[in-house]
CSV table of C-alpha atoms in Angstrom, one decimal:
chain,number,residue,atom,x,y,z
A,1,UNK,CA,-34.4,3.3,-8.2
A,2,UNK,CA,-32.3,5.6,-6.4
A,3,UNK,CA,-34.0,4.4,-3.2
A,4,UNK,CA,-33.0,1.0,-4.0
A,5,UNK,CA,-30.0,1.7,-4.5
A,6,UNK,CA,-29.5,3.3,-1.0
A,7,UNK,CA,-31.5,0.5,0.8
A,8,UNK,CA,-28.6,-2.1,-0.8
A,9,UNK,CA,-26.0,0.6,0.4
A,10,UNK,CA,-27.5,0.3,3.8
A,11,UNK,CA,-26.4,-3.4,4.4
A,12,UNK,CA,-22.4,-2.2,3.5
A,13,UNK,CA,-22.6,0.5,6.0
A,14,UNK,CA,-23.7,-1.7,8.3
A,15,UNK,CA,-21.6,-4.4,7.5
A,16,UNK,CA,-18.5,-2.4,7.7
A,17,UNK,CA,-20.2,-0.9,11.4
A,18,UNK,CA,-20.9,-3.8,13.1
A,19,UNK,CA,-17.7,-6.2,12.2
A,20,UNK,CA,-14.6,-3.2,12.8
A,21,UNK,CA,-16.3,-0.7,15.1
A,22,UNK,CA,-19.2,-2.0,17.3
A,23,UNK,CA,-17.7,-5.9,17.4
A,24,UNK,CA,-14.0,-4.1,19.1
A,25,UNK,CA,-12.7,-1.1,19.1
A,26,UNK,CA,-12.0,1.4,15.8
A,27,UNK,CA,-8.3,1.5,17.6
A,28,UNK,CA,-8.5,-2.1,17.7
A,29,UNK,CA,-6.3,-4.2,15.2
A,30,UNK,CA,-7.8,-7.6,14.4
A,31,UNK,CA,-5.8,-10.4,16.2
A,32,UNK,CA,-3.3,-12.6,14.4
A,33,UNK,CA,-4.9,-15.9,15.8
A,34,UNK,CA,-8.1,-15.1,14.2
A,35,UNK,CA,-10.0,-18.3,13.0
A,36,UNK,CA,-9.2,-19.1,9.1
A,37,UNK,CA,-13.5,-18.5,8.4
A,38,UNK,CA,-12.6,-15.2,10.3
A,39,UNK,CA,-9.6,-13.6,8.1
A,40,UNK,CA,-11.9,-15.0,4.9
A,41,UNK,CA,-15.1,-12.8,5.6
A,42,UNK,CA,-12.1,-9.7,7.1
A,43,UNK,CA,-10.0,-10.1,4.0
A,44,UNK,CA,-13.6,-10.3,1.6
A,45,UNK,CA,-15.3,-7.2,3.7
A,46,UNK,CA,-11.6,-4.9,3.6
A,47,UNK,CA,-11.5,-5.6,-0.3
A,48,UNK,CA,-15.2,-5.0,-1.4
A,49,UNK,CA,-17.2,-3.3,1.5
A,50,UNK,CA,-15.4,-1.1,3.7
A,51,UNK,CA,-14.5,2.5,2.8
A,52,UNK,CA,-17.0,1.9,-0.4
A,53,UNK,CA,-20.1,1.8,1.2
A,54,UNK,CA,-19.7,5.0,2.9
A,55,UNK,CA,-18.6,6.5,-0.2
A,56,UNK,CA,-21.9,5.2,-1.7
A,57,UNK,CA,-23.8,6.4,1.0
A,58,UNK,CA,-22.1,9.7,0.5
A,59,UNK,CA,-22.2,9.7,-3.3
A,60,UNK,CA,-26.6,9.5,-2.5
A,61,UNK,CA,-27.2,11.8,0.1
A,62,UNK,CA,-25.3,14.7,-2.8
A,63,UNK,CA,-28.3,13.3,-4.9
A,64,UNK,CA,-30.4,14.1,-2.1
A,65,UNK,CA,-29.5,17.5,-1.9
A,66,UNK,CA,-29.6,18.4,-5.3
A,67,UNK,CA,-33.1,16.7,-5.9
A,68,UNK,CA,-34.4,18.8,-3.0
A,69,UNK,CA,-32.5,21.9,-4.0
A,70,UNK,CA,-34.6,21.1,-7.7
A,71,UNK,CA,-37.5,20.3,-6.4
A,72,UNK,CA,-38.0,23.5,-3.7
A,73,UNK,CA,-36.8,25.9,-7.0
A,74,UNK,CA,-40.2,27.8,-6.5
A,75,UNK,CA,-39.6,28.6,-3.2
A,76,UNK,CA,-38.4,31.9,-1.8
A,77,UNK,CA,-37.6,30.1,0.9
A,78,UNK,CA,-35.5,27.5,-0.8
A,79,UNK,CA,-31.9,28.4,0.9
A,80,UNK,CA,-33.9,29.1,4.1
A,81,UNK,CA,-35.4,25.5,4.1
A,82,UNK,CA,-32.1,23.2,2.7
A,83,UNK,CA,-29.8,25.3,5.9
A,84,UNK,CA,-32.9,24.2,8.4
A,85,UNK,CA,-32.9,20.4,7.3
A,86,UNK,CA,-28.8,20.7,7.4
A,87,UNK,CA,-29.2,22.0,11.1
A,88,UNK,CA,-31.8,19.2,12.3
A,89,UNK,CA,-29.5,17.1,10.8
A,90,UNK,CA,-27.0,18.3,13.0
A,91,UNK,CA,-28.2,18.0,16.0
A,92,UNK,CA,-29.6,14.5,15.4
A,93,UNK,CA,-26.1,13.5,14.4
A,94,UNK,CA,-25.0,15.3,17.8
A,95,UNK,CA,-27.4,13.4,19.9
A,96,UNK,CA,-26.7,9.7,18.5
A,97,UNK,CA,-22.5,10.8,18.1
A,98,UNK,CA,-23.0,11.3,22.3
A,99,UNK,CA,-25.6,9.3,23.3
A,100,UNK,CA,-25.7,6.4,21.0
A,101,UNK,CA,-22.6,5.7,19.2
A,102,UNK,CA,-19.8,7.6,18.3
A,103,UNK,CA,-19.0,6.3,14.8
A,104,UNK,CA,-21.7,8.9,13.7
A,105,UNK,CA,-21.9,10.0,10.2
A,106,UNK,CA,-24.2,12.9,10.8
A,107,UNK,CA,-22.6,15.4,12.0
A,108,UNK,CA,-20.3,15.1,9.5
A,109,UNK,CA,-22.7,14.8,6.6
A,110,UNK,CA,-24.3,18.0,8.0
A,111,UNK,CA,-21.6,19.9,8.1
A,112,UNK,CA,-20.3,18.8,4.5
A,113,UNK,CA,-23.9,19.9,3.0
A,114,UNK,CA,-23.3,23.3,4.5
A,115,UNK,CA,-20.0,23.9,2.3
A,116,UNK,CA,-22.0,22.1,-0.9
A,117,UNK,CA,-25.3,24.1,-0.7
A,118,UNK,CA,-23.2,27.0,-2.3
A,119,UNK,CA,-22.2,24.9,-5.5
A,120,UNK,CA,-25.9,23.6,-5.7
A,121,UNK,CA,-27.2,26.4,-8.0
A,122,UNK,CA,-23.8,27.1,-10.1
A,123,UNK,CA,-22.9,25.7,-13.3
A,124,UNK,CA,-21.7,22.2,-13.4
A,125,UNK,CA,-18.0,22.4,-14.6
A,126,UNK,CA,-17.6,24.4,-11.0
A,127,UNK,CA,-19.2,21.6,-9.3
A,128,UNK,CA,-17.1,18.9,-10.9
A,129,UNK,CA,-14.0,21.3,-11.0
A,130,UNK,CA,-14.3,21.5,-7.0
A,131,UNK,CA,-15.2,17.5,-6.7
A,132,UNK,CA,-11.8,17.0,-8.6
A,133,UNK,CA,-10.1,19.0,-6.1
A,134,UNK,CA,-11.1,17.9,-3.2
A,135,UNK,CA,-10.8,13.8,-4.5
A,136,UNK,CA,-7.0,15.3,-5.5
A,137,UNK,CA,-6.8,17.0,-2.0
A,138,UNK,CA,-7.9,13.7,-0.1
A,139,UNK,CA,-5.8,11.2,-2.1
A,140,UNK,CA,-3.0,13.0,-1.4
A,141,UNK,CA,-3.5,13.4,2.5
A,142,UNK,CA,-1.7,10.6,3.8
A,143,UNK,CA,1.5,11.4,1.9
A,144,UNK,CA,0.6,15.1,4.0
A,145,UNK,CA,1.2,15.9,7.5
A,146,UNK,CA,-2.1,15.5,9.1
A,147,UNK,CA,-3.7,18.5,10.0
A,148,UNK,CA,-5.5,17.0,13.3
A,149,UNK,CA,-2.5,14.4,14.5
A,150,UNK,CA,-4.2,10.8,15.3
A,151,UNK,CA,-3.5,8.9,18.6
A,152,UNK,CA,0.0,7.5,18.6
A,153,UNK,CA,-0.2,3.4,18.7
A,154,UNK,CA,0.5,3.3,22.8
A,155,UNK,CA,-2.9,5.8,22.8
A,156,UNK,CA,-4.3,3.6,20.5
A,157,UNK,CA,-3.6,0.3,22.6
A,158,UNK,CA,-4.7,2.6,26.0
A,159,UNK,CA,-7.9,3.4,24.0
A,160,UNK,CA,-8.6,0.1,22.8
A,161,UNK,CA,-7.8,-1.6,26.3
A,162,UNK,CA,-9.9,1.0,28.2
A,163,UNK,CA,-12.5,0.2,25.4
A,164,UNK,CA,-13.2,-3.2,26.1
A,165,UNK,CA,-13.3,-2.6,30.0
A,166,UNK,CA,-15.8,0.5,29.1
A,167,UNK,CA,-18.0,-0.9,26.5
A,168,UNK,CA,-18.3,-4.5,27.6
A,169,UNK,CA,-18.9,-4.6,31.4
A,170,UNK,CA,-20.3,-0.9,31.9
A,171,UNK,CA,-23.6,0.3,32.4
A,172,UNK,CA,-24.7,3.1,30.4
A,173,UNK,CA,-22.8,6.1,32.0
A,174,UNK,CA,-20.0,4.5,32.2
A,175,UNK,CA,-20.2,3.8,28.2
A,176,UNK,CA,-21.3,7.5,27.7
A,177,UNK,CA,-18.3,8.7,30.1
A,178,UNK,CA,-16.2,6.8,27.9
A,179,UNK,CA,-17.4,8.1,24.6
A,180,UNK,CA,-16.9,11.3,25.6
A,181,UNK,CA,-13.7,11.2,26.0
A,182,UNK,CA,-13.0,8.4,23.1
A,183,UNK,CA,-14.7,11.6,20.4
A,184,UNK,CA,-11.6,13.4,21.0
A,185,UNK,CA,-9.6,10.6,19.6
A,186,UNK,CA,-11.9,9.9,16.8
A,187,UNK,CA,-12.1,13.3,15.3
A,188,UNK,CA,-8.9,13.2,13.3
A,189,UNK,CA,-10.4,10.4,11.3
A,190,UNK,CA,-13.3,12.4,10.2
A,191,UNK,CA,-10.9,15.4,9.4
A,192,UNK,CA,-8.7,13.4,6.9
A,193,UNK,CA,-12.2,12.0,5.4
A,194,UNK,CA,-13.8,15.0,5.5
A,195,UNK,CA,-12.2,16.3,1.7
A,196,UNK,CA,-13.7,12.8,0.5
A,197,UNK,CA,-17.2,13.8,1.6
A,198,UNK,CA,-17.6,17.4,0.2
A,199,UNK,CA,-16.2,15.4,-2.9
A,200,UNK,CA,-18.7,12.6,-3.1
A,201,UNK,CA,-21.6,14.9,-2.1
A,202,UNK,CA,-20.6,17.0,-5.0
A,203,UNK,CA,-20.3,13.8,-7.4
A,204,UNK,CA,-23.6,12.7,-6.5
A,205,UNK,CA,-25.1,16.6,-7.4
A,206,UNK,CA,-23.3,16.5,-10.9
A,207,UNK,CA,-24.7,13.4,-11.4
A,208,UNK,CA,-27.9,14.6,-10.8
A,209,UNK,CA,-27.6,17.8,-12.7
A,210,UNK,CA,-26.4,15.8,-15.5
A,211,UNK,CA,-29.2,13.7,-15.9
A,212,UNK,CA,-27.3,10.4,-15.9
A,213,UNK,CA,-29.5,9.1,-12.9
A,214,UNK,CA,-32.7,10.8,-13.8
A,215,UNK,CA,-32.7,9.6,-17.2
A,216,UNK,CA,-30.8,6.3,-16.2
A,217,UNK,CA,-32.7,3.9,-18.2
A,218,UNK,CA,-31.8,5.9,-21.5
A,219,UNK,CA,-28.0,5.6,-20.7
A,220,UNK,CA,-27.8,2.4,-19.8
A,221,UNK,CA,-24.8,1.7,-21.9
A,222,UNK,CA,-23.1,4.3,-20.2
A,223,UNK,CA,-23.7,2.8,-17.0
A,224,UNK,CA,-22.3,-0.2,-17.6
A,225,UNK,CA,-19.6,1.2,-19.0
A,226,UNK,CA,-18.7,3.0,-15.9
A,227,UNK,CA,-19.6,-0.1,-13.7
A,228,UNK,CA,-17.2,-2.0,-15.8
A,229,UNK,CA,-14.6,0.2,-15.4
A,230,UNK,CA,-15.2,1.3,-11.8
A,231,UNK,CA,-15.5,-2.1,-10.4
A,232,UNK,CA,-12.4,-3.6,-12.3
A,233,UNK,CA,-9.9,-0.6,-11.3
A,234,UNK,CA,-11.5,-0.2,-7.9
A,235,UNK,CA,-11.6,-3.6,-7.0
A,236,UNK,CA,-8.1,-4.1,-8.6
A,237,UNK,CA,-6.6,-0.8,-6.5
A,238,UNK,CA,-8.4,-2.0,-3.4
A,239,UNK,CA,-7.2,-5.5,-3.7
A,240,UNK,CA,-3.2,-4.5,-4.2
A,241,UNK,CA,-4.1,-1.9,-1.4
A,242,UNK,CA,-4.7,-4.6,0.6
A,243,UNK,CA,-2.2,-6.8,-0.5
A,244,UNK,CA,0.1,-6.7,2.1
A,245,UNK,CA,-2.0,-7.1,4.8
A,246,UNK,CA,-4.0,-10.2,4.1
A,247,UNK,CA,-1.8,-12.2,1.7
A,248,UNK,CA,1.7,-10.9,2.3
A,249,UNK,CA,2.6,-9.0,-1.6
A,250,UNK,CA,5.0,-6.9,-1.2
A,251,UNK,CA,4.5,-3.1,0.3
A,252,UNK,CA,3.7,-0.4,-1.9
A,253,UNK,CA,4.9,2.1,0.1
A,254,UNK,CA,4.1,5.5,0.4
A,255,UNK,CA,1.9,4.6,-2.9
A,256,UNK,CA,-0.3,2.5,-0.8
A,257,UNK,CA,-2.4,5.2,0.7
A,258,UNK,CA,-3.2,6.8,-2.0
A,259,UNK,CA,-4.4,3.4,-3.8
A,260,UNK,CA,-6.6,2.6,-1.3
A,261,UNK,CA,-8.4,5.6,-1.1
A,262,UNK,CA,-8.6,6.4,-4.5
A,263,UNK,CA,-9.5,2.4,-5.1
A,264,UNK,CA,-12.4,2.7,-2.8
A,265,UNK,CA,-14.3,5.7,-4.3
A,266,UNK,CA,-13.7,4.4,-8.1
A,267,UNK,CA,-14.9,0.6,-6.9
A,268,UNK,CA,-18.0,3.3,-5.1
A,269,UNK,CA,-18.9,5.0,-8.3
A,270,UNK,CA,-18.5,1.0,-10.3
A,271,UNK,CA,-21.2,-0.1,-7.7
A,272,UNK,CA,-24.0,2.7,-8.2
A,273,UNK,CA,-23.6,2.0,-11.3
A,274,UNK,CA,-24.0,-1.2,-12.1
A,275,UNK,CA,-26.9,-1.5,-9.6
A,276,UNK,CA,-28.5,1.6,-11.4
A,277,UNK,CA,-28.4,0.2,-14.7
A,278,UNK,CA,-29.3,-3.2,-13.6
A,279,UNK,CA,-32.1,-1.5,-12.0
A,280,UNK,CA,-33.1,-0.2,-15.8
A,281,UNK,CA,-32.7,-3.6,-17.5
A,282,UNK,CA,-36.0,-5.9,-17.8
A,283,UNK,CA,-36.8,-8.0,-14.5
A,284,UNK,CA,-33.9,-5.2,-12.6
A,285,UNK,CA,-36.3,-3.4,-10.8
A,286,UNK,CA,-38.6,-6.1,-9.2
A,287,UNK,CA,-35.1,-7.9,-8.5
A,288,UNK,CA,-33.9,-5.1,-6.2
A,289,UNK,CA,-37.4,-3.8,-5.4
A,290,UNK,CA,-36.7,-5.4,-2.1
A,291,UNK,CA,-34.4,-2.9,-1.2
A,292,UNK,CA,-36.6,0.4,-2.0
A,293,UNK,CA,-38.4,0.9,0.9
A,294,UNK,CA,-35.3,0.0,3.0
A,295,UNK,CA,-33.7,2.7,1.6
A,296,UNK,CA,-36.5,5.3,1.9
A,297,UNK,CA,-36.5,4.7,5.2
A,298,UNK,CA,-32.2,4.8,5.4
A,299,UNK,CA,-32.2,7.5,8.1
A,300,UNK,CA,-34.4,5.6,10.5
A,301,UNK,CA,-32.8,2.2,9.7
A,302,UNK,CA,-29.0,3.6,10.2
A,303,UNK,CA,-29.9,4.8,13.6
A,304,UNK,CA,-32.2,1.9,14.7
A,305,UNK,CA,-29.0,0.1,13.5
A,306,UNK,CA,-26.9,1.7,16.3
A,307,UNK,CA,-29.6,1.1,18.8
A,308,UNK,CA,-29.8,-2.5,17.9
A,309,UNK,CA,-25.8,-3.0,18.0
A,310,UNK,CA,-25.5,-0.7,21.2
A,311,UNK,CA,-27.9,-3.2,22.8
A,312,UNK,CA,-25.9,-6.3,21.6
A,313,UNK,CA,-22.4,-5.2,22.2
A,314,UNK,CA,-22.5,-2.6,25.0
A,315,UNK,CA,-22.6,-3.6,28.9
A,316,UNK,CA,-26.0,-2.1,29.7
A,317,UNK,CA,-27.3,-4.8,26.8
A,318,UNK,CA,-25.8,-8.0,26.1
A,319,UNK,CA,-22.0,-7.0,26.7
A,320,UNK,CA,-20.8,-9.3,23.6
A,321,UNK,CA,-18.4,-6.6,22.9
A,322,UNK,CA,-14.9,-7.9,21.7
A,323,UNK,CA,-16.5,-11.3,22.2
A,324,UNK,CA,-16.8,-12.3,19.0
A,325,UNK,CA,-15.3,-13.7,15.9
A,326,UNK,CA,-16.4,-11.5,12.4
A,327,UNK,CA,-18.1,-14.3,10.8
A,328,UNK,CA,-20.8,-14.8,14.1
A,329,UNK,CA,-21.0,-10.8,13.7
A,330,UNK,CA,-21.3,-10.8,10.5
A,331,UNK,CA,-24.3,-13.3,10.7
A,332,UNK,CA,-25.7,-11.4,13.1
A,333,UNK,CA,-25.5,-8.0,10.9
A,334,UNK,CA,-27.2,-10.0,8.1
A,335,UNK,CA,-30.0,-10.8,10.2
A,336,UNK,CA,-30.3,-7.2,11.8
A,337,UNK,CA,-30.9,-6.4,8.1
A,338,UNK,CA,-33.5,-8.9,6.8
A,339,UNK,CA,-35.4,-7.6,9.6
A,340,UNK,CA,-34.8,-4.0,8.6
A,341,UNK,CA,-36.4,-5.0,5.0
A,342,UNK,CA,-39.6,-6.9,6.8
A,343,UNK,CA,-39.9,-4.2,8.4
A,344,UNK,CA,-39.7,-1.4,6.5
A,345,UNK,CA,-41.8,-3.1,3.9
A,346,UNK,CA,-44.7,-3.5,6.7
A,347,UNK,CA,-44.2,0.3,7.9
A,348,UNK,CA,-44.5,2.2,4.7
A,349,UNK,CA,-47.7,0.3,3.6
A,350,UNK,CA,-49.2,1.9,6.8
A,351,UNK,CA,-47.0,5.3,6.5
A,352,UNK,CA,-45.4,7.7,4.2
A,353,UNK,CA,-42.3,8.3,6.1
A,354,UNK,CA,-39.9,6.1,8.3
A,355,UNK,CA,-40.6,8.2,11.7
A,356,UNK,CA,-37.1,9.8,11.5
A,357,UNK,CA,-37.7,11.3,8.4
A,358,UNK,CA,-41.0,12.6,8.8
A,359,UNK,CA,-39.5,14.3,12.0
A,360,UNK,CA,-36.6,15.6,10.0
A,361,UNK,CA,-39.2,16.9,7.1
A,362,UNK,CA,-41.8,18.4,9.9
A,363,UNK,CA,-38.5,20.4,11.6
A,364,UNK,CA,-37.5,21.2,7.9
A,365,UNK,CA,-40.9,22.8,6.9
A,366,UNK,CA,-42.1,23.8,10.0
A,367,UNK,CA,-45.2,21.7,10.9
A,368,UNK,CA,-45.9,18.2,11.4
A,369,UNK,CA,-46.0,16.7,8.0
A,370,UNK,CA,-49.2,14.4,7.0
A,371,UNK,CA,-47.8,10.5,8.2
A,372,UNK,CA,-51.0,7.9,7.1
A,373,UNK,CA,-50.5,6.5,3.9
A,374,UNK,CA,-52.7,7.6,1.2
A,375,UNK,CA,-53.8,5.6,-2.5
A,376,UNK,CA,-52.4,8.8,-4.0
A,377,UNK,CA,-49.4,6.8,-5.6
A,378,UNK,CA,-47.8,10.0,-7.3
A,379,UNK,CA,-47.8,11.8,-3.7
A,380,UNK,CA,-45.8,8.9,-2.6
A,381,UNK,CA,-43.5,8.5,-5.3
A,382,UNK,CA,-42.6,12.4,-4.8
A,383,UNK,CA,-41.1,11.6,-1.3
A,384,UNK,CA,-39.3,8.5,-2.3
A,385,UNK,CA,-35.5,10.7,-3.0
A,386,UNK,CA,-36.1,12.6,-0.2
């Protein structure tokens, strides 16, 4: 359930990946000649998919945490073992942030579980009351002076011009060179999202805690109350949000930062849970079964997903970088997914973990974790929230 969830969370992340930070550069605004088909899919993906998948995503991996935090309660070792799966975390996300791609999520993720392990074992209205905060705190932001000031717009242009010399012609070094020096630029971003993610993470706990997920099919009506709701007043802020961009309304303002962001995580919390309870009505979980072992295997997938895009856009592989329209990119996303579902489908009939998570769980524990499949269904069904 939860899985499937994630697995369908998987295709907005990449998505939002492939069409406004692998296809050009993050810095990069689109161009105003773009092809009608291309504003369409820009104008459908800014409305409904950007910002809101990564809240998702964020939203699950705080039910990940508090499921393990549960399920390790008769371990002494319990705090010991959460900070070690944090720290392998880490340095994962450090490698592909360097190495691979430097839209990375890990790090960031790893370092937000640190400041929510605390709140993991204290009473809910603290976990909530903090989640409110921090939602409060990152609304408000923009309206803020920034903490980390962003690149100007003539740093933005140099970045984005350097970017499609870097990333489309050069070989690998010359890619990495760049990225090490495009981090830098980058970081504010994560510091202004950074409130939003200790937020989510938190959400996704309570929700846990609550039992609203692990008793999902017995509040169904409550689900689709908050589907209803989410998706109606997040797609309706993140619609007027984007208003003035795609169709020329009139500007909100100094308004319009705070709509967008808040818009996003409401439309977030609307998705998970109308796919949750459709998950719990009859037929809804061999409809989106599809997407279960997908999302099991979410950690592998996310960074084969930057391997695969690296390859396509980047110089050392097909150099397609700032070549393409969104549609074409978007198509090719699509497919880059379907083949992700094939495939993880194929692997975990052989395996019990996608081979990035049984390295994370053999670091967490200690020792290499057993990896053939077994007929012992309940063994398997135990690592599926993991």
């Amino acid at each position: 359930m939860i899985d499937a969830l994630r697995g369908l969370a998987l295709f907005g992340v990449l998505a939002m990946n492939i069409v406004f930070i692998f296809r050009v550069s993050i810095f990069a605004p689109f161009l105003p000649n773009a092809e009608p088909l291309d504003r369409a899919v820009a104008a459908v993906l800014t409305v409904a998919v950007v910002s809101k998948a990564l809240a998702l995503f964020s939203l699950l991996f705080g039910v990940g945490l508090a499921i393990q935090f549960e399920r390790l309660a008769g371990d002494a070792r319990r705090m010991i073992l959460l900070v070690r799966r944090l720290v392998v975390l880490l340095a994962i996300g450090l490698v592909h942030l360097y190495l691979i791609w430097d839209g990375d999520i890990l790090v960031e993720y790893a370092l937000a579980g640190f400041v929510v392990l605390p709140f993991l074992g204290g009473a809910r209205w603290l976990m909530a009351g903090a989640a409110l905060l921090l939602l409060g705190l990152y609304v408000t932001m923009p309206l803020l002076p920034p903490i980390v000031p962003p690149p100007d717009d003539a740093e933005m242009a140099a970045l984005a011009a350097d970017a499609t010399r870097a990333y489309g012609t050069g070989g690998f070094f010359d890619v990495l060179a760049f990225r090490i020096r495009e981090v830098p630029a980058i970081f504010p971003l994560h510091v202004m999202g950074f409130p939003r993610t200790v937020a989510l993470f938190l959400v996704g706990a309570f929700a846990w805690r609550s039992g609203v997920l692990r008793r999902a099919s017995a509040n169904r009506r409550l689900l689709f109350v908050v589907a209803t709701f989410g998706i109606l007043l997040g797609g309706g802020s993140s619609l007027a949000a984007a208003g003035q961009e795609l169709f020329d309304w009139p500007s909100l303002g100094r308004a319009l930062s705070p709509l967008e962001e808040l818009g996003a995580v409401v439309l977030a919390l609307g998705y998970a849970a109308a796919v949750m309870a459709a998950v719990n009505l009859s037929g809804g979980r061999r409809m989106l079964g599809w997407a279960a072992p997908l999302g099991r295997m979410a950690f592998t997938n996310y960074l084969a997903q930057s391997v695969i895009c690296g390859w396509i856009f980047y110089g050392y592989g097909l150099g397609q970088f700032g070549r393409l329209g969104v549609a074409a990119t978007l198509a090719i996303g699509i497919f880059v997914y379907v083949a992700q579902v094939v495939f993880s489908a194929w692997w975990l009939r052989r395996y019990r973990f996608g081979p990035v998570e049984w390295l994370w769980r053999s670091c967490m524990y200690g020792v290499p974790q057993p990896m053939r499949a077994t007929l012992n269904l309940a063994m398997m069904r135990a690592t599926i929230a993991d």
